[in-house]
Coordinates of C-alpha atoms in Angstrom, one line a residue:
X15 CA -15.0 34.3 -20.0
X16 CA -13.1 32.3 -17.6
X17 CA -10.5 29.4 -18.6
X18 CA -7.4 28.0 -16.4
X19 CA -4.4 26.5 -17.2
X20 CA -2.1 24.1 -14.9
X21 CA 1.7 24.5 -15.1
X22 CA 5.0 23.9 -12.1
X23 CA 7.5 25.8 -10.6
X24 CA 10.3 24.9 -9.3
X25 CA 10.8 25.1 -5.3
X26 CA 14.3 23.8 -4.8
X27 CA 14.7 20.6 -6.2
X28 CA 11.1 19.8 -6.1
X29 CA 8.1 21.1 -8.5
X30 CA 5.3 23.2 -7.0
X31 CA 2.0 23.2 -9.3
X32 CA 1.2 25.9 -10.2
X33 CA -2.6 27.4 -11.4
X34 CA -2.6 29.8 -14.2
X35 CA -6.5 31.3 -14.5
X36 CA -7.4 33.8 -17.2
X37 CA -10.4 36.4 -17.3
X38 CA -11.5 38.3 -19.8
X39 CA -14.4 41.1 -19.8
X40 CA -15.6 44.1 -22.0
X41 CA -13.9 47.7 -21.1
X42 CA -10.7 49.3 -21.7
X43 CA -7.8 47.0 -23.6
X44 CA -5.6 46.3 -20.8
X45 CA -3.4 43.2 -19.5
X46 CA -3.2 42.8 -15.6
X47 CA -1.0 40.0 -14.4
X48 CA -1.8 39.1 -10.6
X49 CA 1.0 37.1 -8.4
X50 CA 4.0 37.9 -9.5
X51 CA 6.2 40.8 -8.7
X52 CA 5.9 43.7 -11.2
X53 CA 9.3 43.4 -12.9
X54 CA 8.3 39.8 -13.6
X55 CA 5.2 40.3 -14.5
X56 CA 5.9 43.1 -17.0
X57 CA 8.4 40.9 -18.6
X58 CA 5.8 38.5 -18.8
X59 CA 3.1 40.3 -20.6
X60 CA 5.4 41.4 -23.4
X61 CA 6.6 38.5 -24.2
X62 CA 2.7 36.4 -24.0
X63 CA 1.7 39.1 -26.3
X64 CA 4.2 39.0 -29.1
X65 CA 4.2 35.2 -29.1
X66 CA 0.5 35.0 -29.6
X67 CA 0.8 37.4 -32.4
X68 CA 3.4 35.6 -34.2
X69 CA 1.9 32.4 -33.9
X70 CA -0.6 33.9 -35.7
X71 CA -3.4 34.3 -33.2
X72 CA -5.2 37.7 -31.8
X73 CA -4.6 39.4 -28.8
X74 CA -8.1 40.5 -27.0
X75 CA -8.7 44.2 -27.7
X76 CA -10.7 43.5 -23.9
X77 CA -9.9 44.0 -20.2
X78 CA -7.6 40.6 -19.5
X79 CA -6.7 40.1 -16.0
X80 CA -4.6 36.9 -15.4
X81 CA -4.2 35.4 -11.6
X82 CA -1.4 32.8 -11.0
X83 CA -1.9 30.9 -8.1
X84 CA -0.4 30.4 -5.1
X85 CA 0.4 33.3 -3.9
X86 CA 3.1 31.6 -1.2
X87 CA 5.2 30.3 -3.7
X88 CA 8.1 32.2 -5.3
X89 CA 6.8 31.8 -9.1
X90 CA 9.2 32.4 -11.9
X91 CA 8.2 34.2 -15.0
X92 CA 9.5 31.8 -18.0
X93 CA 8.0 28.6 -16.0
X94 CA 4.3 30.3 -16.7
X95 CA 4.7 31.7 -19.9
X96 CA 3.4 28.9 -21.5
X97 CA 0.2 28.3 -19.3
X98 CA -0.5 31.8 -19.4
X99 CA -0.9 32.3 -23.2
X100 CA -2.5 29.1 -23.6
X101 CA -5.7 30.7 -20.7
X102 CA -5.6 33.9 -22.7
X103 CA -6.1 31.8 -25.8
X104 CA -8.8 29.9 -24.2
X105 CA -10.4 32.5 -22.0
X106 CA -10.8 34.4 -25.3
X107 CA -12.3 32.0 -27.2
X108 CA -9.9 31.0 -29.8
X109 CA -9.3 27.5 -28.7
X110 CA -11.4 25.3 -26.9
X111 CA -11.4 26.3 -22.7
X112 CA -12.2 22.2 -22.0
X113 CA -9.0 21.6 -24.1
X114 CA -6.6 23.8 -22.3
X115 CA -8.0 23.1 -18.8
X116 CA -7.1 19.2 -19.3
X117 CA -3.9 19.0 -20.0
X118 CA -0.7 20.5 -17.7
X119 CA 2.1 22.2 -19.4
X120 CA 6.1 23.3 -18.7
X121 CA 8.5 25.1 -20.7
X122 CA 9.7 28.4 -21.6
X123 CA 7.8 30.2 -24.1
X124 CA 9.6 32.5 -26.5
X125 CA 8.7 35.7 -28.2
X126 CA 8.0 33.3 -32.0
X127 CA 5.8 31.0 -30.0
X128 CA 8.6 28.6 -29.5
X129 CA 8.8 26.1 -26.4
X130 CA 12.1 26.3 -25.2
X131 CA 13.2 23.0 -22.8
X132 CA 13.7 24.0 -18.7
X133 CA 15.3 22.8 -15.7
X134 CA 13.2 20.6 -13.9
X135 CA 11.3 18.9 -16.6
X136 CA 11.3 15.6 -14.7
X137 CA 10.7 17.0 -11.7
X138 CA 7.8 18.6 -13.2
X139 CA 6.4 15.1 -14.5
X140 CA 7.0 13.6 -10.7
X141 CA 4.7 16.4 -9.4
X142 CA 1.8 16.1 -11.9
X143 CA 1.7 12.2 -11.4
X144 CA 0.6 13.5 -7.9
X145 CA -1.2 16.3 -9.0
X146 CA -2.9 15.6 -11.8
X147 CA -3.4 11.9 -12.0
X148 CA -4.0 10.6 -15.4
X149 CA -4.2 14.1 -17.3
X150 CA -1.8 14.2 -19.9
X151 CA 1.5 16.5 -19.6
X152 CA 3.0 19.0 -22.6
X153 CA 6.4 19.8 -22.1
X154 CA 9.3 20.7 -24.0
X155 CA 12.6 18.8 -24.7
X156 CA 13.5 15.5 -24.8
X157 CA 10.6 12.7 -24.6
X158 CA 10.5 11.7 -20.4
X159 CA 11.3 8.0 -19.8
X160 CA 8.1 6.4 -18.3
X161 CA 10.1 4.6 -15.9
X162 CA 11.2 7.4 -14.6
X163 CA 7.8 9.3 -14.3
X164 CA 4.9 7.0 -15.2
X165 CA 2.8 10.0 -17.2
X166 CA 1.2 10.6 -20.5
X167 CA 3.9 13.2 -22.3
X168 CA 4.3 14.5 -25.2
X169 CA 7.5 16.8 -26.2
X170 CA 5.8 20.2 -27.9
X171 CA 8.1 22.3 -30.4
X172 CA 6.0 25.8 -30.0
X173 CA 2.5 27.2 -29.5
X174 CA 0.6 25.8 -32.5
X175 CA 1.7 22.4 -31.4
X176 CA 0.8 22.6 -27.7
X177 CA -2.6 23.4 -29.0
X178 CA -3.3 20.5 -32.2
X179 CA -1.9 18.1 -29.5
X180 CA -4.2 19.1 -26.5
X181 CA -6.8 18.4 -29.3
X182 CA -5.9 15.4 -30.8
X183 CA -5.1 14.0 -27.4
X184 CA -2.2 12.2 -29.2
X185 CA 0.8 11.3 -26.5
X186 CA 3.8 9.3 -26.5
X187 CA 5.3 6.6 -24.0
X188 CA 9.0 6.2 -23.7
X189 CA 10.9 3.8 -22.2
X190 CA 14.2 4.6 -24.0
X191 CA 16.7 3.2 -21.6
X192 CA 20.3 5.2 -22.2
X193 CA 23.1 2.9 -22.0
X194 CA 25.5 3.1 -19.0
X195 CA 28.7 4.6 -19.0
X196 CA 32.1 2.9 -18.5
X197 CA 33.7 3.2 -15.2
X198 CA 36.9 2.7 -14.1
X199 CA 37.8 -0.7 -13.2
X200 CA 39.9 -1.7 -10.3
X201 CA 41.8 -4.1 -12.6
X202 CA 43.9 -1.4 -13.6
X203 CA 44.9 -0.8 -10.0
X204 CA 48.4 -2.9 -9.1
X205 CA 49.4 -3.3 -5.2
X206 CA 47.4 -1.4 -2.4
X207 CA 45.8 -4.7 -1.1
X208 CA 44.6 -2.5 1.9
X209 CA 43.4 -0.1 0.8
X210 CA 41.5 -1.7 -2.2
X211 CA 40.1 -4.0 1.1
X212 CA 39.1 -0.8 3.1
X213 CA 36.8 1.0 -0.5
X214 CA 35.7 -2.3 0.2
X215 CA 34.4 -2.0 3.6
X216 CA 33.0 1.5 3.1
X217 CA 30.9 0.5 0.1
X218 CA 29.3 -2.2 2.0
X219 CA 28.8 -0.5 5.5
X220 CA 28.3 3.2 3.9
X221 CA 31.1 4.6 5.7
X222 CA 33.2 7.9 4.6
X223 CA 36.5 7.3 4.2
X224 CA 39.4 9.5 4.2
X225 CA 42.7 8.1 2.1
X226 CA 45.8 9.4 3.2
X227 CA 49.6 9.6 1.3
X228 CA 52.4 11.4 -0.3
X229 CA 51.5 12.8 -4.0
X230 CA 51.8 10.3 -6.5
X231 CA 50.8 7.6 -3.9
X232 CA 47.3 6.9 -5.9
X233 CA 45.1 8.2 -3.4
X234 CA 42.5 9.8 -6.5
X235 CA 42.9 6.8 -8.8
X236 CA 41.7 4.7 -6.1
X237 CA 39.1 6.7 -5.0
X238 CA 37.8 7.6 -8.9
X239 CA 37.4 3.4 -8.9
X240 CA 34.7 3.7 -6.1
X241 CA 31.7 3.9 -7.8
X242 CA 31.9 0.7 -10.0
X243 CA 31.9 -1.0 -7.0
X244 CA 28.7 0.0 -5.8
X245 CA 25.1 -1.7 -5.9
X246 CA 23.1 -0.6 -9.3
X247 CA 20.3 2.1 -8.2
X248 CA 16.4 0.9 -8.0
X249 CA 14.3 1.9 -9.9
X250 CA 12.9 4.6 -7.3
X251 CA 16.5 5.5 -6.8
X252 CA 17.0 6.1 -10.5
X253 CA 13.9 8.6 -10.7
X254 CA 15.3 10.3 -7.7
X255 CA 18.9 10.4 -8.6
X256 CA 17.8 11.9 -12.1
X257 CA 15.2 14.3 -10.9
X258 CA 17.9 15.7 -8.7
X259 CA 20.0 16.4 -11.6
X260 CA 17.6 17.5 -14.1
X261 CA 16.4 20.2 -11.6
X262 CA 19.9 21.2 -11.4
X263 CA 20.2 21.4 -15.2
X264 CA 22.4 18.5 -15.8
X265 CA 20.4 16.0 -17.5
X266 CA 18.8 13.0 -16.6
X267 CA 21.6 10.1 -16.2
X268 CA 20.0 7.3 -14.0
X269 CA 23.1 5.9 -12.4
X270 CA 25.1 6.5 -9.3
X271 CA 26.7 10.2 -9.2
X272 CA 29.9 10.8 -8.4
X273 CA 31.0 14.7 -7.6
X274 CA 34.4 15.7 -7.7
X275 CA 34.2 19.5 -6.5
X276 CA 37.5 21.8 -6.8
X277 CA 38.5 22.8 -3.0
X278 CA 37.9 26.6 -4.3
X279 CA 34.5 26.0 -3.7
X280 CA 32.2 27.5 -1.4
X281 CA 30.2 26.7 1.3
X282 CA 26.7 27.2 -0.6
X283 CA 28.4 25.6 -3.7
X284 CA 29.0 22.6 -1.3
X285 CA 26.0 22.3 0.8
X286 CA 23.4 24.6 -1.5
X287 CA 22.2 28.5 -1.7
X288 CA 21.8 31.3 -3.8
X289 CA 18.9 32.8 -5.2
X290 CA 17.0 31.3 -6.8
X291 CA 18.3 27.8 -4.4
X292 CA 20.2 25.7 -6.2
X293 CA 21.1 22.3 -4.6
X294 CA 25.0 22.0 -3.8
X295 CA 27.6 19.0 -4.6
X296 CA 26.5 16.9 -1.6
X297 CA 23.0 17.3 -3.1
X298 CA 23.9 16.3 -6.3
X299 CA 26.1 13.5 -5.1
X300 CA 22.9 11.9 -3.5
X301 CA 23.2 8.2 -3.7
X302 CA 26.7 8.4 -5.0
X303 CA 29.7 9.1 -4.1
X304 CA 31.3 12.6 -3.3
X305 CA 35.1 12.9 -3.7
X306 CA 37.2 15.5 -1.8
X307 CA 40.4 15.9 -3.1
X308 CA 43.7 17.8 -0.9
X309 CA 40.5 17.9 1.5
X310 CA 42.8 20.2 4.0
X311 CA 43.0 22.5 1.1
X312 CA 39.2 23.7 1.7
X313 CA 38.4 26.1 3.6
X314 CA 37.2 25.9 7.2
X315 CA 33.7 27.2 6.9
X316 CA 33.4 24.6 3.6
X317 CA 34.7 21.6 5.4
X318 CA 32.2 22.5 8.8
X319 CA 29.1 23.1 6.3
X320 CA 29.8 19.0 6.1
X321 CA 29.3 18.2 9.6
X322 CA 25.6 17.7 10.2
X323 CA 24.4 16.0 6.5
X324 CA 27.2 13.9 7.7
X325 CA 25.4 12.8 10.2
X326 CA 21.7 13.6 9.1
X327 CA 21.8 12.3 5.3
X328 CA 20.0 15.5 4.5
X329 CA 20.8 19.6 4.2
X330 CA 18.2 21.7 5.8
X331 CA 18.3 25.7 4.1
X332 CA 16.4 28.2 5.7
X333 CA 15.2 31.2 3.1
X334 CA 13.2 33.7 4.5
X335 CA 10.3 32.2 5.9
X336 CA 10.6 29.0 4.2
X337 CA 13.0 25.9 5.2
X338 CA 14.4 23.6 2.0
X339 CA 15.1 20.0 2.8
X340 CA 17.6 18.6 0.3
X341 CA 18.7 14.5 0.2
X342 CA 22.6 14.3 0.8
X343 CA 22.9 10.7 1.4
X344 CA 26.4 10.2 -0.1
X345 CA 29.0 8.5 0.4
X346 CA 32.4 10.7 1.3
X347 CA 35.6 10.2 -0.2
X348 CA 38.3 12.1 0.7
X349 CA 42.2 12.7 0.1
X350 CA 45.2 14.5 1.7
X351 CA 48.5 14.6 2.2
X352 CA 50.4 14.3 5.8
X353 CA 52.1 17.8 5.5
X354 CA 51.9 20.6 3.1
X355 CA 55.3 19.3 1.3
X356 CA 53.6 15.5 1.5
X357 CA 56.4 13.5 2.8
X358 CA 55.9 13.7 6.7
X359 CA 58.0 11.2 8.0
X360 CA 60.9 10.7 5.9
X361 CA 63.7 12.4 5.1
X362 CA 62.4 14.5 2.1
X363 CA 59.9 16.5 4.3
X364 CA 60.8 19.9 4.3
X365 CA 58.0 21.2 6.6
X366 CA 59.1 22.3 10.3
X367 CA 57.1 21.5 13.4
X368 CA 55.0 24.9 13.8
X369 CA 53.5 24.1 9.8
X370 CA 53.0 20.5 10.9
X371 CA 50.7 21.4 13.8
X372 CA 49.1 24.0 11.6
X373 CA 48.5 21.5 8.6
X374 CA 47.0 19.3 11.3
X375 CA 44.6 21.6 12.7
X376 CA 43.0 22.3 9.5
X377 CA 40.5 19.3 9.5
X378 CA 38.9 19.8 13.2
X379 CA 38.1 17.0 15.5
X380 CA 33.9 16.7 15.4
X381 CA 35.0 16.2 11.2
X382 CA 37.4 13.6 11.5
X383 CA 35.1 11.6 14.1
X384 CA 32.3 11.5 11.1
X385 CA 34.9 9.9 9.1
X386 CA 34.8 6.1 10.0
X387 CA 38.0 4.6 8.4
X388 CA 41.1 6.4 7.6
X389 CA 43.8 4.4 5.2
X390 CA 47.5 5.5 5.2
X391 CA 49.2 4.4 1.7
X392 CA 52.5 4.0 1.0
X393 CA 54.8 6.6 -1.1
X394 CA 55.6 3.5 -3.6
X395 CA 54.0 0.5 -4.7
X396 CA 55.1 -2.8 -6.5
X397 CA 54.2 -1.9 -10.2
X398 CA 55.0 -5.0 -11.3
X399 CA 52.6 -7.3 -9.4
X400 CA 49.4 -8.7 -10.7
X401 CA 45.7 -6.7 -10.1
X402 CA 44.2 -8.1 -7.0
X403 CA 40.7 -8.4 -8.3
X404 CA 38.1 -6.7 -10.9
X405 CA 35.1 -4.5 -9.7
X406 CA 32.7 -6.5 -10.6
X407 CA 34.1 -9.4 -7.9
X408 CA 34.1 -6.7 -5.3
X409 CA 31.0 -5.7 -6.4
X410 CA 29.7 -8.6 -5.7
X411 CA 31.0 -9.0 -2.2
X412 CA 29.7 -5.5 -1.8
X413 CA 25.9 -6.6 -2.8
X414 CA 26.3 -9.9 -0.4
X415 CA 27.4 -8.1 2.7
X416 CA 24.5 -5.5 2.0
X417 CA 22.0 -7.9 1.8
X418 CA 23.2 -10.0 5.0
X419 CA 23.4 -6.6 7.1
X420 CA 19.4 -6.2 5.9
X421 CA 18.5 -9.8 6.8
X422 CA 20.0 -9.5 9.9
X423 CA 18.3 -5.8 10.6
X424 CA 15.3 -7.2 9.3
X425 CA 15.5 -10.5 11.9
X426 CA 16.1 -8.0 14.7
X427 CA 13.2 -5.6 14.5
X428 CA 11.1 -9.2 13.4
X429 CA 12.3 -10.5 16.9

């Protein structure tokens, strides 16, 4: 007998569905998986078998081949676990084949039959809404907010309940909406009229901007203030935002990002890689806001990984025979000091003229030009003088100049 099973797979930051079919004929007892590599694929049988047996079900004593489908796509073991035991369970006639075939399914199935929760759950529900259409979707974790992915879910614990819910048919709808953080407020800032005016500018125009100064001059407290500043997210831009993140394994917050990456990071921890891919910090700081800080403290290959998302608002990875395209439309913040000492100028500075030039040559030319306003602060400010605004004023200005630059780009192409 014959029964399928749909699950995903994560491809990058994106799901890849994933057909999981099931055949099962009279001869020798054997259990052939097809499509995966063998290591996988071992791993894979052993642990569909015991689950099945200690969720109190039989494993065919029958000839069970199992195909998972397509072949192009690098297919993950514990992302078809799940569909898998549920075709062998169908395909053998224990539970009803029409059942299984109708409803899609993601999680990692454990050796008790329990679903364990995995990365890329929303990304998962985004795919089968284009997939699948109006099937229903069994997954595990935490219920998936229907803004977010408009799909008929339903959170499954183990095996016995991914099968009495694809009976029943019985799904939830939530539209739990998690309340927002607090962000820093630019109330608490005192002096730096400027460079409170130039956050300003960049948040409206989306331009990077590099903040300059001697330690202690409150070039991160400034720059930490940024986000609460900026527009709130559509909706689209929520789902996309937290699909990003929940493929990276970091939940599925719906507001603005902000990455603040150590400068001992690398350039596949900034712009993506490894194996499997993961997406990097300018990735994950997609509609948001990515602060650099002592960004002449990175190294040279980090900083020049920047250049072209800079530019492009996207990373493009090449793996084998395959390109990724990642979103890394961010907005850059960065932070250095004039001189390794950071009191160039004045009379402290320590630093001769040979570490100068060297301490100038570490941010090149073509990464500078990307950066649209630079903002030099001053070493001391008047503590004592009153906050020049809240960001929710600026926030406001923000939202008005954004929405005059779109009228006016809106007239033009009109015209």
């Amino acid at each position: 007998m014959l029964a399928r099973c749909a699950t995903y797979t994560l491809d990058g930051i994106e799901a890849r569905q994933v057909i999981v079919e099931c055949d099962i004929r009279p001869g020798l007892p054997s259990f052939s998986i097809i499509g995966l590599s063998d290591t996988v694929a071992r791993d894979l049988r052993e642990t569909v078998r015991a689950a099945l047996l200690n969720s109190g079900f039989q494993f065919p004593s029958q000839r069970v081949t199992v195909n998972i489908a397509p072949a192009s796509l690098r297919i993950s073991g514990p992302s078809t676990g799940l569909a898998v035991a549920l075709a062998v369970l169908a395909a053998s006639g224990q539970v009803s084949a029409e059942h299984v075939a109708g409803v899609s399914v993601y999680g990692e199935l454990s050796l008790s039959g329990e679903i364990r929760p995995l990365a890329g759950t929303l990304a998962a529900a985004i795919a089968h809404t284009r997939t699948s259409g109006n099937t229903p979707f069994l997954h595990a974790g935490s219920p998936i907010d229907y803004e977010l992915a408009p799909v008929t879910s339903r959170p499954i614990a183990d095996l016995q309940d991914a099968l009495s819910v694809a009976h029943d048919r019985h799904y939830d709808v939530c539209a739990i909406r998690p309340s927002p953080s607090p962000k820093a407020d630019f109330s608490d800032v005192r002096g730096h009229e400027h460079a409170i005016f130039a956050l300003t500018v960049a948040a409206a125009g989306g331009h990077h901007l590099l903040l300059r100064g001697a330690p202690g001059s409150g070039k991160t407290l400034l720059s930490r203030r940024l986000p609460s500043i900026l527009p709130e997210l559509t909706q689209s831009e929520q789902a996309e935002v937290a699909a990003i993140r929940d493929a990276a394994g970091l939940g599925r917050e719906r507001e603005r990002p902000f990455r603040a990456p150590h400068h001992t990071i690398s350039a596949a921890g900034l712009v993506g890689g490894g194996s499997p891919l993961r997406p990097g910090e300018i990735t994950l700081a997609h509609r948001g806001v990515l602060l650099l800080c002592d960004l002449a403290e990175y190294s040279r290959a980090t900083l020049e990984a920047l250049r072209d998302p800079l530019v492009a608002r996207e990373v493009t990875l090449v793996r084998g025979q395959r390109a990724y395209r990642m979103p890394a439309d961010f907005l850059l913040v960065a932070t250095t000091t004039p001189c390794p000492c950071g009191h160039a100028g004045t009379d402290a500075c320590s630093c001769d003229e040979l570490t100068l030039s060297r301490w100038q040559r570490r941010l090149s030319a073509p990464l500078l030009d990307r950066i649209s306003i630079i903002v030099d602060l001053p070493a001391t400010v008047d503590l004592s003088a009153t906050a020049v605004t809240s960001s929710d004023a600026l926030r406001d200005r923000v939202c008005a100049a954004r929405e005059r630059r779109a009228h006016r780009e809106h007239s033009s192409v009109a015209g």
